[in-house]
């Protein structure tokens, strides 16, 4: 009999509740099936799951404040001022409604039928799942002038729901400690949680969300308290994401409506950049793979703008076709829909499949845009001009691209002399190192395992793609080299941004730069390039950052590499500095200071190296970060860099 069941029986619980707990036992056996994974991402998912319940209460109109606390032990408390989870007897189950919500899989939604439950985590698993994966949980309910409480261990109630005092407030307080037996890490990151709250505050206007971190953090500049509140929702979200970009028109175009029973909210704005930035949500979940709502948005936008442009006569002189991409160049838009029974598809289950949503969004955007264009002729003209510019640039880009691809065909594999390729040709095991500078590139070529590691040296600062037009990107020697080495082609006749990964030759691409300011700038430029043009490679987990050591410490025959100041101090102490013989500390400022053997040993050898996988936790936040770091506007960039010493929001 399992530990879980033992505990329950010890408390005299019935056979029925054991059945229920078998459900939670399943969650503990296969946690990844319920929360995605058991690493940092899954861990933070627990918090999202709990907060989503409070958001539902807020969307139902009963809750205005949600407070998240990371206490000094690193444990979580989520408090809301809603009605409080009901504690009365649940007739069918024969126990408190609270206990049912906390211990029965998927009970939360079913149990309150009239509630319009649209929020709910990625997997929509409910708070009972969080309970199952917590070594300890406590629910505190304020309701009907009383305070009630129940505690749980690994999902099993420790006691029945009990009244513990009087109360003059209402609400729900959930405290939990994730189970270290389940998770590979139980350390919560302030930034990840704060980003999610910010996102939720924009997606659900007029709810006050706060976060407070009581842990002692040594780093400077760490903010331990933030409040998120958005009066205007998506409109402010667009302004937030686009803060670092120059506006084409002043207005954010917005709509909040319901079409065919589907609530639709859209906010969009044109800026002077050359990329499109669409972020879409279904029931507060970021649909990174898109889906029917995005299809409807694109279709409605293209049709409405095209009709306006044609009727205005502005396209008369244009010698080539305008395509869908052209209408979205420099467009930032956030689309949020609420769907009663969402069907999520795709690799990461973040692609909306419900066909009825496409028409709803299409109608919403068409109506909003048609009105806007009619009422704002000056702005409408600026938008159409931007579309024409985009079409013209696309034409130029195609010519440049064709030239590159033709050249590749002529020179056989098309690989430049710079690439030192590996001998294996199974992409699954092959690695491409993008190395800063020819000199470090040379060292890496000597040090590598040529069987599966390829080296492409890059000259200093590559093109800042954030500021460049499409055709410039294909004219850049370094970027052409990266595309060619990867074996990735981009753009077809119909879709100039389609990425074709079928020829991809490496499933690990490792960015290897010096561990100094210049090096991290170069790494950021390369990351920006991947984020803007090859994001699917990041999504698939193919992009990594190498971590060369900062120090080599020697004393007599003993030597050790160190990756941080703390490590260095500890080792110097361990060697007993100053007692006998001297300790020699070498600081590596660049890759070039290591010889081939050292570089292999510390940074390239899979047995000893640490690669940091680049992931995107929050696409809209990353979008903003890249535009802040690499965009045109200087003031927000300076402010951003001052606030975030490193890459704050890029979880690299
Ligand atoms: C079911 C019914 C009612 C409220 C809730 C659930 C509820 C759940 C959560 C979870 C976190 N915070 C929450 N707040 C409320 C309504 C009961 C009534 O009619 O008063």
XYZ file of C-alpha atoms and ligand atoms in Angstrom:
672
model
C 0.000 0.000 0.000
C 1.278 3.398 -0.877
C 2.438 5.980 1.586
C -0.405 8.186 0.490
C -3.028 5.567 1.271
C -1.459 4.727 4.602
C -1.730 8.285 5.685
C -5.327 8.450 4.651
C -6.326 5.265 6.397
C -4.550 6.433 9.491
C -6.997 9.306 9.544
C -10.003 7.089 9.221
C -10.976 8.149 5.742
C -13.433 6.112 3.706
C -12.844 3.781 0.785
C -14.193 6.451 -1.559
C -11.528 8.886 -0.591
C -8.896 6.257 -1.215
C -10.177 5.951 -4.751
C -9.901 9.676 -5.085
C -6.370 9.629 -3.795
C -5.445 6.979 -6.306
C -6.048 9.761 -8.805
C -3.526 11.957 -7.032
C -1.159 8.991 -6.775
C -1.246 8.868 -10.576
C -0.201 12.533 -10.624
C 2.769 11.716 -8.395
C 3.737 8.753 -10.554
C 3.655 10.684 -13.804
C 3.888 14.368 -12.871
C 5.107 15.397 -16.294
C 1.848 14.195 -17.838
C -0.006 16.730 -15.738
C 2.293 19.726 -15.462
C 4.559 19.357 -18.499
C 7.843 18.599 -16.752
C 9.446 18.358 -13.320
C 12.108 21.003 -13.861
C 11.999 24.720 -13.266
C 9.182 25.158 -15.764
C 6.923 22.573 -14.103
C 7.720 23.982 -10.687
C 6.549 27.455 -11.654
C 3.536 25.915 -13.303
C 2.293 24.991 -9.824
C 2.023 28.647 -8.914
C 0.260 29.467 -12.177
C -2.261 26.751 -11.512
C -3.144 28.155 -8.091
C -3.299 31.749 -9.321
C -5.529 30.736 -12.226
C -8.213 29.694 -9.758
C -8.156 33.140 -8.187
C -8.224 34.718 -11.646
C -11.382 32.732 -12.381
C -12.937 34.096 -9.238
C -11.936 37.595 -10.374
C -13.354 37.028 -13.859
C -16.604 35.953 -12.221
C -16.581 39.426 -10.661
C -15.943 38.548 -7.027
C -12.236 39.171 -6.509
C -10.108 42.304 -6.983
C -6.798 41.449 -5.351
C -4.444 38.506 -5.697
C -1.256 38.450 -3.645
C 1.645 36.101 -4.191
C 4.242 35.639 -1.484
C 7.524 33.761 -1.638
C 8.388 33.469 2.039
C 11.856 33.361 3.543
C 11.944 29.575 3.169
C 11.102 29.925 -0.502
C 7.566 28.590 -0.035
C 4.505 29.952 -1.740
C 1.325 31.574 -0.503
C -1.417 32.795 -2.836
C -4.115 34.928 -1.298
C -7.249 36.303 -2.908
C -10.232 38.318 -1.712
C -12.894 36.325 -3.515
C -15.855 34.540 -1.970
C -13.700 31.767 -0.553
C -13.923 28.160 -1.684
C -17.160 26.716 -0.223
C -16.635 24.547 2.853
C -20.107 23.085 3.293
C -20.857 19.386 2.912
C -20.664 18.147 -0.622
C -23.690 15.893 -0.860
C -22.516 13.306 -3.336
C -19.015 13.008 -1.912
C -20.026 13.104 1.723
C -17.331 15.558 2.711
C -16.490 19.218 2.578
C -16.597 20.905 -0.825
C -13.178 22.355 -0.043
C -11.731 18.914 0.446
C -13.202 17.778 -2.867
C -11.679 20.737 -4.708
C -8.308 20.107 -3.100
C -8.127 16.336 -3.531
C -10.160 15.316 -6.569
C -8.581 15.632 -9.986
C -10.430 18.140 -12.165
C -13.001 18.781 -9.432
C -12.565 22.560 -9.458
C -14.239 23.135 -12.803
C -17.025 20.567 -12.633
C -18.053 21.518 -9.201
C -19.186 25.031 -9.858
C -21.283 24.634 -12.986
C -22.637 28.129 -13.344
C -19.211 29.719 -13.107
C -17.695 30.818 -16.363
C -14.426 29.005 -15.988
C -12.159 30.049 -18.781
C -8.845 30.541 -17.107
C -6.954 27.461 -16.005
C -3.385 26.446 -16.577
C -1.861 25.077 -19.693
C -2.955 21.617 -18.782
C -5.968 22.833 -16.831
C -5.283 20.309 -14.119
C -6.488 22.222 -11.107
C -5.278 22.833 -7.626
C -5.550 19.151 -6.582
C -2.594 18.448 -8.849
C -0.527 21.077 -7.088
C -1.594 19.498 -3.815
C -0.456 16.043 -4.964
C 2.958 17.444 -5.862
C 3.430 19.397 -2.628
C 4.998 17.879 0.469
C 2.754 20.203 2.453
C -0.251 22.322 1.585
C -2.690 24.367 3.615
C -5.962 25.931 2.528
C -7.350 28.750 4.626
C -10.827 29.952 3.816
C -12.496 33.117 5.032
C -16.242 32.880 4.560
C -19.501 33.591 6.393
C -17.675 35.353 9.233
C -15.517 32.326 9.949
C -12.056 31.094 9.196
C -11.662 27.463 8.095
C -8.556 25.435 7.505
C -7.369 22.115 6.146
C -3.846 20.750 5.755
C -2.494 18.122 3.370
C 0.658 16.113 2.874
C 1.474 14.985 -0.635
C -2.180 15.439 -1.511
C -3.667 13.575 1.449
C -5.713 15.529 4.013
C -4.100 15.571 7.437
C -7.401 16.472 9.103
C -10.996 17.239 8.143
C -11.857 20.842 7.321
C -12.128 22.641 10.663
C -13.354 25.992 11.836
C -10.468 27.806 13.493
C -11.868 31.204 14.366
C -13.857 34.250 13.336
C -13.137 36.400 10.328
C -14.370 39.678 8.930
C -12.979 39.154 5.438
C -13.677 36.707 2.639
C -11.183 34.940 0.454
C -8.930 31.970 -0.148
C -5.357 31.527 1.011
C -3.365 28.618 -0.406
C 0.044 27.844 1.025
C 2.247 25.108 -0.418
C 5.739 23.651 -0.446
C 6.648 21.775 -3.605
C 7.838 18.245 -3.004
C 11.610 17.911 -3.471
C 11.048 14.201 -4.152
C 9.252 15.212 -7.343
C 11.043 18.283 -8.667
C 14.630 18.601 -9.840
C 14.619 22.102 -8.349
C 12.313 23.725 -5.803
C 13.767 27.202 -6.051
C 11.263 29.726 -7.328
C 12.492 32.592 -9.486
C 11.075 36.006 -8.789
C 11.427 37.092 -12.426
C 9.491 34.152 -13.832
C 6.624 34.636 -11.396
C 6.607 38.427 -11.762
C 6.532 38.125 -15.571
C 3.489 35.885 -15.352
C 1.681 38.268 -12.999
C 2.448 41.192 -15.288
C 1.091 39.222 -18.228
C -2.049 38.299 -16.269
C -2.589 41.919 -15.226
C -2.604 43.019 -18.875
C -4.809 40.121 -19.940
C -7.306 40.695 -17.122
C -7.638 44.397 -16.573
C -8.511 45.967 -13.264
C -7.265 43.120 -11.090
C -4.488 44.039 -8.701
C -1.777 41.398 -8.587
C 1.159 41.679 -6.223
C 4.304 39.682 -5.624
C 6.578 39.826 -2.617
C 9.814 37.920 -2.117
C 11.007 37.567 1.453
C 14.126 35.536 0.674
C 17.418 37.219 1.295
C 18.988 37.950 -2.027
C 22.512 39.219 -2.282
C 22.479 40.440 -5.868
C 22.064 44.134 -6.196
C 19.137 45.541 -8.059
C 16.889 42.649 -7.189
C 13.362 43.885 -6.760
C 11.550 42.017 -4.061
C 8.125 43.582 -4.381
C 6.005 44.533 -7.338
C 2.421 45.499 -7.990
C 0.745 44.903 -11.333
C -2.449 46.611 -12.275
C -3.689 47.540 -15.708
C -6.602 49.891 -16.220
C -6.747 49.416 -19.967
C -5.588 45.838 -20.454
C -4.324 44.837 -23.890
C -3.893 48.444 -24.997
C -1.302 48.892 -22.273
C 0.186 45.493 -23.071
C 0.911 46.607 -26.634
C 2.433 49.850 -25.355
C 4.549 47.868 -22.914
C 5.854 45.435 -25.537
C 6.529 48.261 -27.978
C 8.143 50.647 -25.531
C 11.501 50.390 -27.282
C 10.107 50.905 -30.779
C 9.309 54.017 -32.711
C 5.589 54.333 -33.447
C 4.291 54.678 -36.976
C 0.965 56.016 -35.715
C 0.105 57.211 -32.244
C -3.020 55.161 -31.674
C -3.293 51.675 -30.351
C -6.261 50.226 -32.223
C -8.425 48.178 -29.857
C -11.576 46.154 -29.731
C -13.344 44.231 -27.018
C -16.344 42.342 -28.287
C -18.137 39.020 -28.446
C -18.718 37.215 -31.749
C -20.683 33.980 -31.989
C -20.396 33.558 -28.231
C -16.615 33.976 -28.231
C -15.256 36.940 -26.260
C -12.522 38.540 -28.392
C -10.073 41.259 -27.373
C -7.521 42.722 -29.746
C -5.059 45.591 -29.458
C -2.612 46.505 -32.206
C -0.190 49.205 -33.205
C 2.128 49.818 -36.134
C 5.766 50.741 -35.519
C 8.634 51.545 -37.852
C 10.409 48.168 -37.480
C 10.420 45.446 -40.091
C 9.230 42.524 -38.042
C 5.801 41.344 -37.013
C 5.083 40.779 -33.341
C 1.887 38.850 -32.765
C 1.137 37.430 -29.349
C -1.977 35.376 -28.917
C -3.783 33.984 -25.906
C -6.613 31.576 -25.288
C -8.047 31.621 -21.757
C -4.949 33.491 -20.583
C -2.648 30.847 -22.039
C -0.018 32.046 -24.490
C -0.675 30.064 -27.673
C 2.862 30.061 -29.007
C 1.947 27.746 -31.839
C -0.939 29.999 -32.866
C -4.072 28.365 -34.211
C -7.513 29.302 -35.493
C -7.694 32.645 -33.662
C -4.489 33.773 -35.319
C -5.644 32.498 -38.706
C -8.819 34.559 -38.306
C -6.827 37.621 -37.277
C -4.484 37.397 -40.255
C -7.287 36.768 -42.700
C -9.449 39.643 -41.434
C -6.532 42.069 -41.281
C -5.312 41.282 -44.782
C -8.751 41.437 -46.368
C -9.787 44.686 -44.670
C -6.516 46.526 -45.278
C -6.235 45.286 -48.836
C -9.743 46.402 -49.676
C -9.087 49.824 -48.171
C -5.767 50.179 -50.007
C -7.320 49.189 -53.333
C -10.283 51.513 -52.913
C -7.999 54.379 -51.956
C -6.158 54.004 -55.269
C -2.791 53.986 -53.563
C -1.820 50.644 -55.081
C -2.335 51.748 -58.657
C 1.337 52.264 -59.443
C 2.567 49.127 -57.720
C 4.074 46.632 -60.172
C 3.853 43.523 -58.026
C 1.450 41.683 -55.756
C 1.158 42.522 -52.096
C 1.043 39.470 -49.831
C -0.147 38.803 -46.294
C 3.267 39.372 -44.701
C 3.415 42.897 -46.071
C 0.341 43.900 -44.086
C 1.961 42.788 -40.863
C 5.420 44.300 -41.164
C 5.979 46.555 -38.170
C 2.761 45.358 -36.569
C 2.552 44.542 -32.879
C -0.703 42.892 -31.882
C -2.098 41.013 -28.942
C -5.096 38.794 -29.437
C -6.906 37.306 -26.476
C -9.933 35.037 -26.770
C -11.895 33.105 -24.199
C -13.087 29.727 -25.384
C -15.422 27.505 -23.341
C -14.042 24.186 -24.522
C -10.690 24.857 -26.098
C -9.054 22.136 -28.167
C -5.314 22.469 -27.884
C -3.173 20.801 -30.497
C 0.406 20.795 -31.672
C 3.695 19.698 -30.172
C 3.402 21.808 -27.049
C -0.406 21.790 -26.921
C -0.476 25.532 -27.432
C -2.195 25.646 -30.807
C -5.912 26.389 -30.798
C -7.948 23.987 -32.934
C -11.536 25.244 -32.504
C -12.682 26.159 -36.005
C -15.519 28.484 -34.877
C -12.993 30.895 -33.336
C -11.424 31.808 -36.640
C -14.553 33.519 -37.964
C -15.178 35.269 -34.636
C -11.743 36.891 -34.644
C -11.951 37.627 -38.375
C -15.224 39.525 -37.831
C -13.881 41.378 -34.794
C -10.702 42.620 -36.471
C -12.502 43.504 -39.716
C -15.093 45.590 -37.920
C -12.549 47.380 -35.746
C -10.105 48.095 -38.562
C -12.722 49.179 -41.068
C -14.057 51.748 -38.615
C -10.600 52.941 -37.703
C -9.443 53.403 -41.300
C -12.598 55.284 -42.236
C -12.312 57.606 -39.279
C -8.533 58.199 -39.506
C -7.567 58.866 -43.148
C -4.147 60.288 -42.265
C -3.137 57.260 -40.215
C -4.669 54.923 -42.778
C -2.435 56.429 -45.426
C 0.651 55.930 -43.250
C -0.255 52.276 -42.790
C -0.812 51.665 -46.502
C 2.487 53.379 -47.306
C 4.223 51.114 -44.843
C 2.629 48.085 -46.539
C 3.857 49.267 -49.937
C 7.342 49.754 -48.519
C 7.229 46.240 -47.094
C 6.202 44.759 -50.428
C 8.985 46.625 -52.189
C 11.551 45.490 -49.640
C 10.314 41.909 -49.902
C 10.946 42.042 -53.604
C 14.471 43.292 -53.057
C 15.006 40.627 -50.385
C 13.871 37.896 -52.718
C 16.386 38.959 -55.309
C 19.166 39.001 -52.723
C 18.093 35.641 -51.367
C 17.883 34.039 -54.770
C 21.378 35.226 -55.461
C 22.626 33.611 -52.242
C 20.809 30.368 -52.878
C 21.949 30.208 -56.490
C 25.536 30.753 -55.406
C 25.155 27.936 -52.914
C 24.075 25.593 -55.660
C 26.979 26.611 -57.877
C 29.586 26.006 -55.192
C 28.320 22.511 -54.405
C 27.392 22.278 -50.741
C 27.525 26.052 -50.583
C 29.604 25.979 -47.438
C 32.092 28.719 -47.097
C 35.731 28.045 -46.443
C 35.232 29.361 -42.932
C 33.181 26.427 -41.703
C 35.175 23.529 -40.292
C 32.537 20.843 -40.621
C 32.313 17.580 -38.722
C 32.547 14.155 -40.313
C 29.335 12.675 -38.940
C 26.212 13.691 -40.832
C 23.478 12.692 -38.416
C 21.972 16.026 -37.303
C 20.805 14.513 -34.010
C 24.378 14.152 -32.750
C 26.080 17.019 -34.578
C 26.963 20.329 -32.946
C 27.769 23.652 -34.524
C 29.809 26.132 -32.482
C 29.369 29.767 -33.466
C 32.602 31.266 -32.213
C 33.490 34.922 -31.715
C 36.517 35.846 -33.797
C 38.917 34.020 -36.072
C 41.521 33.464 -33.402
C 39.224 31.708 -30.937
C 37.699 29.972 -33.959
C 41.138 28.577 -34.772
C 41.620 27.311 -31.221
C 38.189 25.712 -31.272
C 38.995 23.986 -34.570
C 42.079 22.431 -32.990
C 40.384 21.555 -29.733
C 37.107 20.077 -30.978
C 36.109 16.495 -31.598
C 35.921 16.716 -35.384
C 33.718 13.670 -35.542
C 30.595 15.534 -34.363
C 31.619 19.152 -33.689
C 31.705 21.799 -36.394
C 33.126 25.297 -35.962
C 31.985 28.491 -37.635
C 34.022 31.541 -36.641
C 32.073 34.794 -36.807
C 33.660 38.137 -37.326
C 33.115 40.459 -34.344
C 29.693 42.072 -34.194
C 27.202 40.501 -36.537
C 24.410 42.579 -38.077
C 21.830 43.849 -35.621
C 18.769 42.251 -37.208
C 16.469 44.212 -34.922
C 17.230 47.336 -36.897
C 17.869 45.929 -40.361
C 15.482 45.502 -43.267
C 14.883 42.036 -44.691
C 17.145 42.355 -47.706
C 20.039 43.623 -45.577
C 19.854 40.409 -43.627
C 20.469 38.364 -46.745
C 23.267 40.643 -47.803
C 25.143 40.139 -44.538
C 28.082 37.793 -45.032
C 28.009 36.451 -41.470
C 24.283 35.739 -41.520
C 24.479 34.069 -44.909
C 27.233 31.882 -43.497
C 25.083 30.890 -40.527
C 22.122 29.980 -42.756
C 24.324 28.041 -45.142
C 26.197 26.196 -42.402
C 22.925 25.257 -40.671
C 21.440 24.013 -43.932
C 18.296 26.036 -43.297
C 16.483 27.800 -46.092
C 13.989 30.556 -45.621
C 11.256 31.995 -47.731
C 9.217 30.682 -50.628
C 7.383 32.533 -53.367
C 4.215 32.808 -51.301
C 5.636 33.221 -47.860
C 8.840 35.152 -47.497
C 9.222 34.232 -43.841
C 8.626 30.521 -43.941
C 11.492 28.633 -42.374
C 12.457 25.247 -43.717
C 14.314 23.182 -41.146
C 14.262 19.948 -43.138
C 17.881 20.448 -44.173
C 19.081 21.385 -40.674
C 22.448 19.736 -40.116
C 22.938 20.227 -36.357
C 20.555 19.765 -33.448
C 22.866 21.670 -31.151
C 23.982 25.162 -32.016
C 26.316 26.535 -29.383
C 27.056 30.241 -29.120
C 30.588 30.584 -27.757
C 31.823 34.096 -26.975
C 34.247 35.740 -24.580
C 33.112 36.108 -20.991
C 33.266 39.905 -21.110
C 30.967 42.779 -22.030
C 31.791 42.616 -25.741
C 31.327 38.877 -25.728
C 27.914 39.097 -24.127
C 26.895 41.791 -26.607
C 27.906 39.516 -29.468
C 26.014 36.629 -27.873
C 22.963 38.893 -27.627
C 23.245 39.855 -31.297
C 23.367 36.197 -32.283
C 20.483 35.375 -29.932
C 18.459 38.237 -31.413
C 19.044 36.762 -34.837
C 17.791 33.341 -33.723
C 14.856 34.839 -31.828
C 13.678 36.912 -34.768
C 14.460 34.586 -37.650
C 14.855 31.039 -36.381
C 12.650 30.970 -33.302
C 11.515 27.422 -34.030
C 15.100 26.317 -33.406
C 14.899 27.846 -29.925
C 11.459 26.314 -29.363
C 12.817 22.903 -30.297
C 15.642 23.334 -27.783
C 18.444 23.428 -30.363
C 20.135 26.659 -29.235
C 22.684 26.779 -26.416
C 25.207 29.119 -24.866
C 28.657 27.865 -23.906
C 30.063 28.744 -20.503
C 33.842 29.147 -20.592
C 35.546 29.340 -17.183
C 36.529 32.676 -15.654
C 39.616 31.518 -13.747
C 42.380 28.947 -13.689
C 43.828 28.504 -10.222
C 47.123 26.735 -9.693
C 49.220 25.796 -6.759
C 52.076 23.414 -7.324
C 50.578 20.488 -9.213
C 47.004 21.224 -8.176
C 44.912 23.186 -10.640
C 41.266 23.901 -11.079
C 39.001 25.962 -13.316
C 36.416 28.215 -11.706
C 33.243 29.590 -13.214
C 32.358 32.227 -10.631
C 33.842 34.527 -8.022
C 32.401 32.344 -5.246
C 34.031 29.230 -6.664
C 37.342 31.006 -6.945
C 37.230 32.279 -3.372
C 36.267 28.872 -2.039
C 39.056 27.107 -3.878
C 41.702 29.631 -2.894
C 40.599 29.155 0.708
C 40.723 25.383 0.307
C 44.288 25.624 -0.980
C 45.197 27.535 2.155
C 46.403 30.662 0.459
C 49.382 32.345 2.042
C 50.459 29.359 4.143
C 53.043 27.728 1.987
C 53.770 28.173 -1.656
C 51.904 30.705 -3.733
C 48.549 30.363 -5.425
C 48.513 31.469 -9.019
C 45.252 32.878 -10.333
C 44.754 33.384 -14.036
C 41.705 35.389 -15.115
C 40.414 34.459 -18.566
C 39.223 37.571 -20.311
C 38.660 35.848 -23.599
C 38.498 32.475 -25.262
C 41.767 33.340 -26.974
C 43.665 33.025 -23.706
C 42.982 29.305 -23.547
C 44.845 26.795 -25.612
C 43.021 24.178 -27.648
C 43.253 21.515 -24.981
C 41.957 23.825 -22.251
C 39.064 25.025 -24.406
C 38.092 21.439 -25.182
C 38.333 20.351 -21.589
C 36.395 23.197 -20.000
C 33.937 24.354 -22.605
C 33.476 21.856 -25.424
C 33.883 18.363 -24.023
C 30.357 17.028 -23.358
C 31.661 15.194 -20.303
C 32.667 18.344 -18.416
C 31.105 21.363 -20.063
C 27.930 23.160 -19.030
C 25.732 24.327 -21.855
C 22.922 26.714 -21.057
C 19.903 25.896 -23.151
C 18.131 28.972 -24.472
C 14.424 28.889 -23.682
C 11.653 31.420 -23.995
C 9.325 31.383 -21.032
C 7.317 34.332 -22.040
C 7.416 35.333 -25.687
C 5.932 38.795 -25.233
C 8.387 39.660 -22.467
C 11.301 38.371 -24.566
C 10.008 40.324 -27.550
C 10.093 43.504 -25.493
C 13.510 42.698 -24.068
C 15.078 42.229 -27.487
C 13.516 45.400 -28.851
C 14.749 47.285 -25.782
C 18.266 45.943 -26.077
C 18.620 46.137 -29.815
C 16.074 48.683 -31.028
C 16.253 52.319 -31.983
C 14.955 54.184 -28.993
C 17.869 55.061 -26.737
C 16.131 56.277 -23.573
C 14.166 53.112 -22.776
C 17.221 51.012 -23.594
C 19.402 52.899 -21.149
C 16.750 52.644 -18.495
C 16.298 48.955 -19.227
C 19.990 48.178 -19.026
C 20.324 50.123 -15.815
C 17.502 48.118 -14.284
C 18.618 44.744 -15.537
C 22.314 44.222 -15.190
C 22.237 40.967 -17.149
C 19.592 39.578 -19.530
C 16.791 39.833 -17.032
C 13.944 38.312 -18.974
C 15.810 36.103 -21.358
C 16.068 32.804 -19.647
C 19.204 31.697 -21.400
C -16.479 27.382 -6.302
C -17.603 28.130 -5.949
C -17.435 29.397 -5.439
C -16.183 29.934 -5.295
C -15.041 29.175 -5.647
C -15.223 27.916 -6.164
C -13.709 29.745 -5.468
C -12.581 29.001 -5.812
C -11.323 29.556 -5.630
C -10.029 29.137 -5.814
C -9.180 30.155 -5.439
N -9.900 31.184 -5.016
C -11.208 30.853 -5.108
N -12.298 31.561 -4.783
C -13.514 31.021 -4.983
C -18.624 30.226 -5.112
C -19.259 29.874 -3.820
C -20.343 30.845 -3.442
O -21.417 30.783 -4.033
O -20.126 31.679 -2.556
